[in-house]
Coordinates of C-alpha atoms in Angstrom, one line a residue:
Chain S
X104 CA 33.5 53.4 9.0
X105 CA 33.2 51.6 12.1
X106 CA 33.1 54.1 14.3
X107 CA 29.9 55.2 12.8
X108 CA 28.6 51.8 12.2
X109 CA 28.8 52.0 16.3
X110 CA 27.3 55.0 16.5
X111 CA 24.4 54.5 14.4
X112 CA 22.0 52.4 17.1
X113 CA 22.7 55.4 19.6
X114 CA 22.3 58.1 16.9
X115 CA 18.4 56.6 16.0
X116 CA 17.8 56.0 19.5
X117 CA 19.0 59.3 19.9
X118 CA 16.8 61.0 17.0
X119 CA 13.5 58.6 17.5
X120 CA 12.9 58.6 21.3
X121 CA 15.2 62.3 22.2
X122 CA 14.6 64.8 19.5
X123 CA 11.8 63.9 17.6
X124 CA 9.2 63.9 21.0
X125 CA 11.0 66.9 22.2
X126 CA 10.3 68.2 18.4
X127 CA 6.4 67.5 18.6
X128 CA 6.4 69.5 22.2
X129 CA 7.9 72.2 20.7
X130 CA 5.2 71.8 17.4
X131 CA 2.0 71.5 20.0
X132 CA 3.6 74.2 22.1
X133 CA 3.7 76.8 20.4
X134 CA 0.4 75.7 17.9
X135 CA -3.2 75.8 18.7
X136 CA -5.9 72.7 18.3
X137 CA -6.5 74.0 14.2
X138 CA -2.4 74.3 14.0
X139 CA -1.9 77.2 13.7
X140 CA 0.7 79.5 14.9
X141 CA 0.6 80.9 18.5
X142 CA 1.9 81.6 21.4
X143 CA -0.9 82.0 23.7
X144 CA 0.2 78.2 25.1
X145 CA 3.2 79.8 27.0
X146 CA 1.8 83.6 27.7
X147 CA -0.4 81.2 29.8
X148 CA 1.9 80.6 32.4
X149 CA 1.0 84.9 33.4
X150 CA -2.3 83.8 34.6
X151 CA -2.9 83.7 38.0
X152 CA -3.8 79.9 38.5
X153 CA -0.6 78.8 36.3
X154 CA 1.6 81.0 38.1
X155 CA 1.2 80.2 41.2
X156 CA 1.3 76.1 40.9
X157 CA 4.9 77.1 38.7
X158 CA 5.8 79.7 41.8
X159 CA 4.8 76.6 44.6
X160 CA 6.3 74.1 42.3
X161 CA 9.6 76.1 42.9
X162 CA 9.4 77.3 46.0
X163 CA 8.5 73.4 47.3
X164 CA 11.5 72.2 45.4
X165 CA 13.9 74.2 46.2
X166 CA 12.8 73.8 50.1
X167 CA 12.8 69.9 49.9
X168 CA 16.5 70.7 47.7
X169 CA 18.1 72.3 51.2
X170 CA 17.0 69.8 53.1
X171 CA 18.5 67.2 51.4
X172 CA 21.6 69.0 51.2
X173 CA 21.3 69.9 54.9
X174 CA 20.1 66.2 55.7
X175 CA 22.8 64.4 53.2
X176 CA 26.0 65.8 53.8
X177 CA 26.8 65.4 57.4
X178 CA 25.2 61.8 56.7
X179 CA 28.0 61.0 54.0
X180 CA 31.1 62.7 56.4
X181 CA 29.7 60.2 59.0
X182 CA 30.0 57.9 55.8
X183 CA 33.6 58.6 54.8
X184 CA 35.2 58.6 58.5
X185 CA 33.6 55.4 58.9
X186 CA 35.9 53.5 55.9
X187 CA 34.6 51.3 53.4
X188 CA 33.4 48.1 54.5
X189 CA 30.9 50.1 56.8
X190 CA 30.9 53.0 55.2
X191 CA 28.8 51.3 52.0
X192 CA 26.9 48.3 54.5
X193 CA 25.2 52.0 55.7
X194 CA 24.8 53.6 51.7
X195 CA 23.3 50.0 51.1
X196 CA 20.8 50.4 53.6
X197 CA 20.3 54.2 53.1
X198 CA 18.9 52.9 49.2
X199 CA 17.0 49.7 50.1
X200 CA 14.2 51.9 50.1
X201 CA 15.1 52.7 46.6
X202 CA 14.3 48.9 45.5
X203 CA 10.5 49.2 46.2
X204 CA 8.2 51.0 43.7
X205 CA 8.1 54.6 44.1
X206 CA 4.7 55.1 44.1
X207 CA 4.0 51.9 46.7
X208 CA 6.5 53.9 49.2
X209 CA 4.7 57.2 48.7
X210 CA 0.9 55.5 49.3
X211 CA 2.1 54.2 52.6
X212 CA 3.3 58.0 53.5
X213 CA 0.3 58.5 52.6
X214 CA -1.8 55.9 54.6
X215 CA 0.4 57.2 57.5
X216 CA -0.5 61.0 57.0
X217 CA -4.2 60.7 56.4
X218 CA -6.9 62.3 58.9
X219 CA -7.8 59.0 60.0
X220 CA -4.2 57.1 59.0
X221 CA -1.5 55.6 61.2
X222 CA -0.3 59.1 62.8
X223 CA -3.5 60.0 64.0
X224 CA -4.5 57.0 65.3
X225 CA -1.6 56.7 67.7
X226 CA -2.3 60.1 68.9
X227 CA -6.2 59.5 69.0
X228 CA -5.7 56.3 71.3
X229 CA -2.9 58.6 73.4
X230 CA -6.0 61.0 73.5
X231 CA -3.9 63.8 71.7
X232 CA -5.7 65.9 69.3
X233 CA -5.1 65.0 65.8
X234 CA -3.2 66.5 63.3
X235 CA -3.7 68.2 59.9
X236 CA -1.0 66.2 58.0
X237 CA -2.5 65.8 54.9
X238 CA -2.8 68.0 51.6
X239 CA -0.1 70.0 53.2
X240 CA 3.0 71.6 51.4
X241 CA 4.6 70.2 54.5
X242 CA 3.4 66.5 53.5
X243 CA 4.9 67.3 49.4
X244 CA 8.0 68.1 51.4
X245 CA 8.3 65.4 53.5
X246 CA 7.8 63.6 50.2
X247 CA 10.1 64.6 47.7
X248 CA 12.8 64.6 50.8
X249 CA 12.0 60.8 51.3
X250 CA 12.2 59.9 47.9
X251 CA 15.2 62.3 46.9
X252 CA 17.3 62.1 49.6
X253 CA 19.1 59.2 48.5
X254 CA 19.6 60.9 45.3
X255 CA 21.7 63.3 47.3
X256 CA 23.8 60.9 49.3
X257 CA 25.3 59.2 47.1
X258 CA 26.9 61.9 44.4
X259 CA 28.2 63.5 48.1
X260 CA 29.1 60.1 49.1
X261 CA 30.9 58.9 46.6
X262 CA 33.0 62.5 45.8
X263 CA 34.0 62.4 49.4
X264 CA 35.2 59.4 49.6
X265 CA 37.8 59.7 46.5
X266 CA 39.3 62.9 48.5
X267 CA 42.6 60.9 49.6
X268 CA 42.9 60.9 53.2
X269 CA 46.1 62.5 52.9
X270 CA 44.8 65.3 51.7
X271 CA 43.1 66.0 54.9
X272 CA 46.4 64.4 56.6
X273 CA 48.2 67.8 54.8
X274 CA 45.9 70.2 55.9
X275 CA 46.0 69.4 60.1
X276 CA 49.8 69.0 59.2
X277 CA 49.5 72.3 57.9
X278 CA 47.6 73.8 61.1
X279 CA 43.9 73.8 59.8
X280 CA 41.5 72.0 62.8
X281 CA 38.7 69.6 61.8
X282 CA 36.9 73.3 60.8
X283 CA 38.7 74.6 58.8
X284 CA 39.2 70.8 57.1
X285 CA 35.7 70.8 56.1
X286 CA 35.6 74.9 54.8
X287 CA 39.0 74.9 53.1
X288 CA 39.3 71.0 51.7
X289 CA 35.8 68.6 52.4
X290 CA 33.1 71.3 51.1
X291 CA 35.2 72.8 48.5
X292 CA 36.9 68.9 46.4
X293 CA 32.9 67.9 47.3
X294 CA 31.4 70.7 45.0
X295 CA 31.0 68.5 42.1
X296 CA 29.2 66.0 44.2
X297 CA 27.5 68.2 45.8
X298 CA 25.9 70.0 42.0
X299 CA 24.8 66.7 40.7
X300 CA 23.3 65.7 44.1
X301 CA 21.0 69.4 43.6
X302 CA 20.1 68.7 40.0
X303 CA 19.0 65.0 40.9
X304 CA 16.9 66.3 43.3
X305 CA 15.5 69.6 42.2
X306 CA 14.9 68.7 38.6
X307 CA 12.2 66.0 39.9
X308 CA 10.8 67.6 42.3
X309 CA 10.2 71.0 39.7
X310 CA 8.6 68.1 37.2
X311 CA 6.8 66.0 39.5
X312 CA 3.2 64.8 40.1
X313 CA 2.4 62.1 41.7
X314 CA 4.0 63.4 45.3
X315 CA 2.1 66.2 44.8
X316 CA -1.1 64.1 44.1
X317 CA -0.7 61.9 46.6
X318 CA 0.1 63.9 49.6
X319 CA -0.9 67.3 48.3
X320 CA -4.6 66.4 47.1
X321 CA -6.6 68.4 44.8
X322 CA -6.8 71.0 46.9
X323 CA -2.5 71.7 46.0
X324 CA -1.7 72.2 42.4
X325 CA 2.4 72.1 41.0
X326 CA 3.3 72.9 38.0
X327 CA 3.2 69.4 37.1
X328 CA -0.3 68.5 38.6
X329 CA -1.6 71.4 36.2
X330 CA 0.8 69.7 32.6
X331 CA -0.9 66.3 33.9
X332 CA -4.1 67.1 34.0
X333 CA -4.1 69.4 30.7
X334 CA -2.6 66.0 28.8
X335 CA -5.2 63.9 30.4
X336 CA -8.4 65.4 32.1
X337 CA -8.1 68.5 30.1
X338 CA -7.3 67.1 26.4
X339 CA -5.1 70.1 26.0
X340 CA -1.9 69.1 24.9
X341 CA -0.9 72.4 23.3
X342 CA -1.2 74.0 26.2
X343 CA 0.0 71.5 28.1
X344 CA 3.4 70.8 26.1
X345 CA 3.9 75.2 25.9
X346 CA 3.7 74.5 30.0
X347 CA 6.3 71.4 29.4
X348 CA 8.5 73.8 27.3
X349 CA 8.3 76.7 29.9
X350 CA 9.3 74.8 32.7
X351 CA 12.3 73.5 31.0
X352 CA 13.6 76.9 30.7
X353 CA 13.3 76.7 34.4
X354 CA 15.1 74.2 34.9
X355 CA 17.5 75.1 32.8
X356 CA 18.1 79.0 34.3
X357 CA 18.6 76.8 37.6
X358 CA 20.9 74.5 36.3
X359 CA 23.1 77.2 34.6
X360 CA 23.1 79.2 38.0
X361 CA 24.6 76.0 39.6
X362 CA 26.7 75.1 36.8
X363 CA 28.3 78.8 38.0
X364 CA 29.7 77.1 41.3
X365 CA 31.2 73.5 39.6
X366 CA 34.2 75.1 37.6
X367 CA 35.4 71.5 36.6
X368 CA 31.6 70.5 35.2
X369 CA 31.7 67.1 36.9
X370 CA 28.6 67.0 38.7
X371 CA 26.0 68.5 35.6
X372 CA 25.0 67.3 32.6
X373 CA 26.5 70.6 31.0
Chain U
X196 CA 73.7 69.2 71.1
X197 CA 73.2 68.1 74.6
X198 CA 69.6 66.7 74.7
X199 CA 67.9 65.2 71.6
X200 CA 65.0 67.4 69.4
X201 CA 63.1 64.4 68.7
X202 CA 62.8 61.4 71.6
X203 CA 60.3 58.8 71.4
X204 CA 60.6 56.7 74.2
X205 CA 58.5 53.0 74.8
X206 CA 56.9 53.3 71.8
X207 CA 54.6 50.5 71.1
X208 CA 51.9 50.0 68.4
X209 CA 49.3 47.7 67.4
X210 CA 46.4 47.3 64.8
X211 CA 43.8 45.1 65.0
X212 CA 46.4 43.1 67.4
X213 CA 49.3 43.3 65.1
X214 CA 52.3 44.6 66.9
X215 CA 53.7 47.1 64.1
X216 CA 56.1 48.7 66.6
X217 CA 57.4 47.2 70.1
X218 CA 59.3 49.4 72.4
X219 CA 60.7 51.3 69.9
X220 CA 63.4 54.1 71.0
X221 CA 64.3 56.6 69.5
X222 CA 66.6 59.9 69.6
X223 CA 66.9 62.8 66.9
X224 CA 69.1 65.1 67.3
X225 CA 68.6 68.9 65.8
X226 CA 70.1 70.0 62.5
X227 CA 70.4 65.9 61.5
X228 CA 69.0 64.3 57.6
X229 CA 67.9 60.7 59.8
X230 CA 66.3 57.7 57.9
X231 CA 64.4 55.7 58.8
X232 CA 65.2 52.2 56.2
X233 CA 63.7 48.8 56.0
X234 CA 61.4 47.0 53.7
X235 CA 57.4 47.7 53.5
X236 CA 55.7 46.9 56.9
X237 CA 58.9 47.1 58.9
X238 CA 56.9 50.0 60.9
X239 CA 58.9 52.7 59.5
X240 CA 55.7 54.9 58.1
X241 CA 54.1 54.0 61.3
X242 CA 56.8 55.3 63.5
X243 CA 56.9 58.7 61.1
X244 CA 53.1 59.0 61.6
X245 CA 53.2 58.8 65.4
X246 CA 56.2 61.8 65.3
X247 CA 53.7 63.9 63.1
X248 CA 50.9 63.2 65.3
X249 CA 48.6 61.4 62.6
X250 CA 48.8 58.0 64.6
X251 CA 48.7 57.2 68.6
X252 CA 51.1 55.3 70.1
X253 CA 49.6 52.0 72.3
X254 CA 52.4 52.9 74.6
X255 CA 55.3 55.1 75.1
X256 CA 55.7 58.9 74.8
X257 CA 56.5 61.3 71.9
X258 CA 59.0 64.2 72.9
X259 CA 59.5 67.2 71.5
X260 CA 62.2 69.7 72.4
X261 CA 61.5 68.7 76.1
X262 CA 58.1 68.7 75.6
X263 CA 55.8 65.5 75.7
X264 CA 53.7 65.7 72.6
X265 CA 51.9 62.0 72.2
X266 CA 48.8 63.0 72.9
X267 CA 49.1 66.7 70.9
X268 CA 47.4 66.9 67.0
X269 CA 49.2 67.8 64.3
X270 CA 48.1 71.0 63.3
X271 CA 49.4 72.2 67.3
X272 CA 52.8 71.0 66.9
X273 CA 55.8 72.5 65.4
X274 CA 56.5 70.4 62.5
X275 CA 55.4 69.4 58.8
X276 CA 55.2 66.6 56.3
X277 CA 55.7 65.4 53.0
X278 CA 53.5 62.8 51.7
X279 CA 54.1 60.3 50.2
X280 CA 51.7 61.0 46.8
X281 CA 51.9 64.3 47.2
X282 CA 48.6 65.0 48.4
X283 CA 48.4 68.6 47.1
X284 CA 45.0 70.7 47.0
X285 CA 43.5 70.5 43.5
X286 CA 40.7 73.0 43.7
X287 CA 44.0 75.3 44.5
X288 CA 46.6 77.4 42.8
X289 CA 49.9 77.0 43.6
X290 CA 50.5 80.0 45.6
X291 CA 47.5 79.3 47.2
X292 CA 49.1 75.6 48.2
X293 CA 51.8 77.2 49.0
X294 CA 50.1 79.7 51.0
X295 CA 47.9 77.6 53.2
X296 CA 49.4 76.9 56.3
X297 CA 50.3 80.8 56.6
X298 CA 46.6 81.5 56.6
X299 CA 45.6 79.7 58.4
X300 CA 47.7 81.4 60.9
X301 CA 46.6 84.6 59.9
X302 CA 50.3 85.8 58.6
X303 CA 49.6 89.7 57.3
X304 CA 49.6 89.4 52.9
X305 CA 53.2 90.4 51.9
X306 CA 54.7 88.2 54.3
X307 CA 52.9 85.6 52.7
X308 CA 53.6 86.6 49.0
X309 CA 57.3 86.8 50.5
X310 CA 57.7 83.4 51.6
X311 CA 55.2 82.2 48.4
X312 CA 58.4 83.5 46.1
X313 CA 61.0 82.6 48.3
X314 CA 59.6 78.8 48.5
X315 CA 59.0 78.5 44.7
X316 CA 63.1 80.2 44.2
X317 CA 63.9 77.3 47.0
X318 CA 62.8 74.4 45.2
X319 CA 63.6 75.8 41.4
X320 CA 59.8 76.8 40.2
X321 CA 59.9 80.1 40.2
X322 CA 56.9 82.1 38.7
X323 CA 55.1 79.1 39.0
X324 CA 52.3 81.1 41.4
X325 CA 49.4 80.6 39.2
X326 CA 50.0 77.6 37.5
X327 CA 47.8 74.8 38.6
X328 CA 48.5 71.4 40.7
X329 CA 47.0 69.5 37.5
X330 CA 49.6 70.9 34.9
X331 CA 52.3 70.1 37.0
X332 CA 54.4 66.9 36.4
X333 CA 55.1 64.5 39.8
X334 CA 58.5 65.6 40.1
X335 CA 57.1 69.1 40.1
X336 CA 54.6 68.8 42.3
X337 CA 57.0 66.8 45.0
X338 CA 58.5 70.1 45.0
X339 CA 55.8 72.2 45.5
X340 CA 54.4 69.8 49.0
X341 CA 58.0 70.5 49.5
X342 CA 57.7 74.3 49.6
X343 CA 54.5 74.1 51.1
X344 CA 55.8 72.3 54.2
X345 CA 58.5 74.9 54.6
X346 CA 56.9 77.3 54.6
X347 CA 55.7 77.5 58.2
X348 CA 59.8 77.2 59.0
X349 CA 58.8 74.2 61.0
X350 CA 61.7 73.4 63.1
X351 CA 61.7 69.4 61.8
X352 CA 60.3 68.4 58.2
X353 CA 59.1 64.0 57.5
X354 CA 59.4 62.8 54.6
X355 CA 57.0 59.8 53.6
X356 CA 59.1 58.0 50.8
X357 CA 58.4 61.2 48.4
X358 CA 60.1 60.1 45.7
X359 CA 58.7 56.8 45.7
X360 CA 56.2 58.0 42.6
X361 CA 59.0 59.4 40.4
X362 CA 61.5 57.9 38.0
X363 CA 65.3 56.5 38.2
X364 CA 67.0 60.2 36.9
X365 CA 64.3 62.1 38.8
X366 CA 64.4 60.5 42.0
X367 CA 68.8 61.1 41.7
X368 CA 68.0 64.8 41.4
X369 CA 66.1 65.3 44.2
X370 CA 67.9 63.2 46.3
X371 CA 70.4 65.7 45.7
X372 CA 68.1 69.2 46.1
X373 CA 66.3 67.4 49.2
X374 CA 70.1 67.4 50.6
X375 CA 71.0 71.2 49.3
X376 CA 67.3 72.2 50.9
X377 CA 68.7 70.6 54.5
X378 CA 71.3 72.6 53.9
X379 CA 69.9 75.5 53.3
X380 CA 67.4 75.2 55.6
X381 CA 69.4 74.0 59.2
X382 CA 66.4 71.9 59.8
X383 CA 65.6 68.4 60.7
X384 CA 64.9 65.7 58.0
X385 CA 63.3 62.7 59.2
X386 CA 63.4 60.4 56.0
X387 CA 60.9 57.5 55.5
X388 CA 62.5 54.8 52.2
X389 CA 62.2 51.5 51.7
X390 CA 65.4 52.6 48.7
X391 CA 68.3 51.4 50.5
X392 CA 70.7 53.8 47.9
X393 CA 68.6 57.0 48.4
X394 CA 69.4 56.1 52.2
X395 CA 73.0 55.9 51.8
X396 CA 73.2 59.3 49.8
X397 CA 71.0 61.5 51.6
X398 CA 71.2 60.7 55.4
X399 CA 73.7 61.4 58.8
X400 CA 72.0 58.7 60.0
X401 CA 70.4 55.5 58.9
X402 CA 67.9 53.8 61.1
X403 CA 67.4 50.3 60.1
X404 CA 64.2 48.4 60.7
X405 CA 62.5 45.2 60.7
X406 CA 59.1 44.2 62.0
X407 CA 59.2 46.8 64.7
X408 CA 62.5 46.7 65.7
X409 CA 65.4 48.8 65.0
X410 CA 67.9 46.6 63.4
X411 CA 71.0 49.3 63.5
X412 CA 71.8 52.8 63.7
X413 CA 74.3 54.6 62.7
X414 CA 76.0 56.8 59.5
X415 CA 76.0 55.2 56.6
X416 CA 79.7 53.7 56.3
X417 CA 78.8 52.1 59.8
X418 CA 75.3 50.4 58.5
X419 CA 77.2 49.6 55.1
X420 CA 80.9 48.2 56.3
X421 CA 79.7 47.1 59.6
X422 CA 76.7 45.4 59.7
X423 CA 75.0 44.3 62.8
X424 CA 72.5 41.6 61.9
X425 CA 72.4 39.3 58.7
X426 CA 69.3 41.1 58.3
X427 CA 70.9 44.6 58.2
X428 CA 74.0 43.1 56.3
X429 CA 71.3 41.9 53.1
X430 CA 69.5 44.8 53.4
X431 CA 72.2 46.9 52.5
X432 CA 74.0 46.1 48.9
X433 CA 74.3 43.1 48.5
X434 CA 76.4 40.3 50.3
X435 CA 77.5 37.2 51.3
X436 CA 76.5 35.8 54.4
X437 CA 78.9 33.0 54.9
X438 CA 78.7 30.5 58.5
X439 CA 82.2 30.8 60.0
X440 CA 83.6 30.0 63.2
X441 CA 85.8 32.3 64.7
X442 CA 89.3 30.6 65.3
X443 CA 90.7 33.0 67.7
X444 CA 91.0 36.8 67.2
X445 CA 91.6 38.0 63.4
X446 CA 91.7 34.0 62.4
X447 CA 88.0 33.2 61.1
X448 CA 87.8 29.7 59.5
X449 CA 85.4 29.5 56.5
X450 CA 84.8 26.1 54.7
X451 CA 87.6 24.6 56.3
X452 CA 89.9 27.2 54.9
X453 CA 91.4 30.1 57.5
X454 CA 91.0 34.0 56.7
X455 CA 92.6 36.7 58.6
X456 CA 89.9 40.1 59.5
X457 CA 90.2 42.1 62.0
X458 CA 87.8 42.0 64.4
X459 CA 88.8 40.7 67.9
X460 CA 87.1 39.5 70.9
X461 CA 84.4 37.0 69.9
X462 CA 86.3 33.8 72.0
X463 CA 87.9 31.1 71.6
X464 CA 85.7 28.1 67.9
X465 CA 82.7 30.1 68.6
X466 CA 80.2 29.9 65.3
X467 CA 79.5 33.0 63.8
X468 CA 78.3 34.6 60.6
X469 CA 80.7 36.5 58.1
X470 CA 79.7 39.3 56.0
X471 CA 81.6 39.7 52.8
X472 CA 80.5 42.6 50.0
X473 CA 80.8 41.2 46.3
X474 CA 82.7 44.1 45.4
X475 CA 85.7 42.9 48.5
X476 CA 86.1 39.8 47.1
X477 CA 89.3 40.0 44.8
X478 CA 89.5 36.5 41.8
X479 CA 93.2 35.2 41.5
X480 CA 94.5 31.7 40.1
X481 CA 93.3 28.9 41.6
X482 CA 96.6 28.3 43.9
X483 CA 96.9 31.8 45.4
X484 CA 93.2 31.9 47.2
X485 CA 92.0 31.4 50.4
X486 CA 89.1 29.2 48.9
X487 CA 89.1 27.2 45.3
X488 CA 86.6 27.4 42.7
X489 CA 85.0 27.6 39.7
X490 CA 83.1 30.2 37.6
X491 CA 79.4 29.5 37.6
X492 CA 77.6 32.5 36.3
X493 CA 79.0 36.3 34.3
X494 CA 76.5 38.5 34.2
X495 CA 77.8 42.4 32.2
X496 CA 76.4 45.4 34.6
X497 CA 78.0 47.8 32.5
X498 CA 79.8 49.5 35.9
X499 CA 81.3 45.9 36.3
X500 CA 80.8 41.8 36.0
X501 CA 78.6 40.0 38.1
X502 CA 79.3 36.9 38.3
X503 CA 79.0 33.7 40.9
X504 CA 81.7 31.3 42.0
X505 CA 81.1 27.6 43.6
X506 CA 83.4 26.2 46.3
X507 CA 83.6 22.6 46.7
X508 CA 81.4 22.9 49.7
X509 CA 78.4 23.9 47.7
X510 CA 78.5 27.7 48.3
X511 CA 77.9 30.4 45.6
X512 CA 79.9 33.4 46.3
X513 CA 78.4 36.5 44.6
X514 CA 81.5 38.5 43.0
X515 CA 81.5 42.4 41.5
X516 CA 84.4 43.1 39.4
X517 CA 85.8 44.9 36.6
X518 CA 87.8 41.9 35.9
X519 CA 86.4 39.0 33.9
X520 CA 86.2 35.6 35.1
X521 CA 84.6 33.5 31.5
X522 CA 82.4 30.5 33.1
X523 CA 83.7 27.4 33.7
X524 CA 87.1 28.6 34.5
X525 CA 88.6 27.8 37.8
X526 CA 89.5 30.4 40.5
X527 CA 90.9 31.3 44.0
X528 CA 89.3 33.2 46.4
X529 CA 90.6 35.9 48.2
X530 CA 89.9 38.7 51.1
X531 CA 91.8 41.0 52.5
X532 CA 91.2 41.2 56.0
X533 CA 89.6 44.2 56.6
X534 CA 86.7 43.5 54.5
X535 CA 85.8 40.8 56.5
X536 CA 83.0 41.6 58.5
X537 CA 81.9 39.2 62.0
X538 CA 78.9 39.2 63.5
X539 CA 77.3 37.0 65.9
X540 CA 75.2 34.5 65.3
X541 CA 71.9 34.8 66.8
X542 CA 71.3 34.4 69.8
X543 CA 67.9 32.9 70.2
X544 CA 64.9 32.1 67.8
X545 CA 62.9 35.0 68.4
X546 CA 66.0 37.2 67.7
X547 CA 66.3 34.9 64.4
X548 CA 62.8 35.4 63.4
X549 CA 63.7 39.5 63.6
X550 CA 66.0 38.6 60.4
X551 CA 65.8 38.2 56.8
X552 CA 62.2 37.5 56.0
X553 CA 61.9 39.2 52.7

């Protein structure tokens, strides 16, 4: 009885803010404006414009996630070797920008990369040709990596810090050199952290529309932008919901693929 | 025989300006069970880690079988370590754990399979190949850690308080297991512990350490019966350490009473420390003993009674006896001459600082 009372608020939260909205999205997604059942919203992903946006989104978030992983793992290793005190100070410095507004940070990049922005300003004073930085896929990837990198560093750092030094010592004792220690001990033991890092970077990167709006301009449409536009400018909630459902399926598929490598299920939501 | 297998020469080590080992010299012969014994912070684990290669000494040399290995990393040393909290690889099966060192050395598969079987048999865990680490109890995990080390056929096995996390009964069983293992393998064990009973049970040689110095080195009997200073006497078992005056050879004065002993060569009227083990004190009737006193405490300990006897000078003697004397009874204290151990007083304050600090 007591337990039921305690879980009451959470149950109401789940129903009110998760189940009902999700059901509404599904309902909108499979109906047309007049309210009758249709699969047209979902099938519209196959139109060239939408398929291209989805493909580009998948590509850019995949590249961003990979870059984050490549940057974060060595950093987490360095932090581990620094020990608790110094390591956590560096982590603190690292996540400091996260305390600033996400929009503000991305706007700062816009100012830096713009045609008449800071970087091109510096280049022109040096009498160098100006670069076409903004409104490119590269700019979007840069924005994603910059904003999401801490979400990759933290879980990997946490899981690496939890590995007992003597486990590493034992491996060295048994004849493993530093490279073998990394491949056979540290990497496999840090998989849960890597998996949750990938999840925490890939999913927001796949669904973002702010970064692509600010750094990609109107030329580069990601699936997030398409959905956003259907809800705001297009006022076609049915189409937006249908595309959201498709996106959710893609996220589920990617997560299932990742979860295959995380036997203990420590890193994912599953 | 002949030259020692491991020779530590003038090892000095400090962490953040705190001296942990000061000019330590230690020789270990092949095929012996050597225990480094001391309170926490005495430098015993640091000594082991220097032998294992996990720490570099500030000064001094580590000689292994005649070769200087001071700067050799752990993976290049012919010895293996069993760590305090097992340090097993949780992401591998038991068989993979044991095979780790052999796979690194690219041994052929059939050889590795044989070795796994042999090692599991040796630690009494046949058939555990495919179990996961987390399904094992602490004692079983420790056996796997030992198996993982010995398949590499090290010439020396280093053990860092391997039984520290186990309960009493299991600890005692594992002590016998370790002695058996050492005899079957015929290799050198260097064992670190703060448990004096463990040290006495298993070792051929005990090295008693305190504050970075070796206090005494010898066989368990030698360490227990002939402690060289108050620290060793106090750390190894319980003891009464009383001030005395060596009147002449084989006669010592304790609190004004004369006791016959077997020690010689201390000089005449020389102040000394006298060690008498609680179980070596015989309680007799007041007129028969060397000193008279009164029983002030009595506790039943199972195997024996523990009593405290107050003598007129105010010293409380700790006595273990199977005979019971009630509190308040007047008794006499008698000690056989060979049960009295005479030690020099610490020569200087510096030496005193090395003494009892627990």
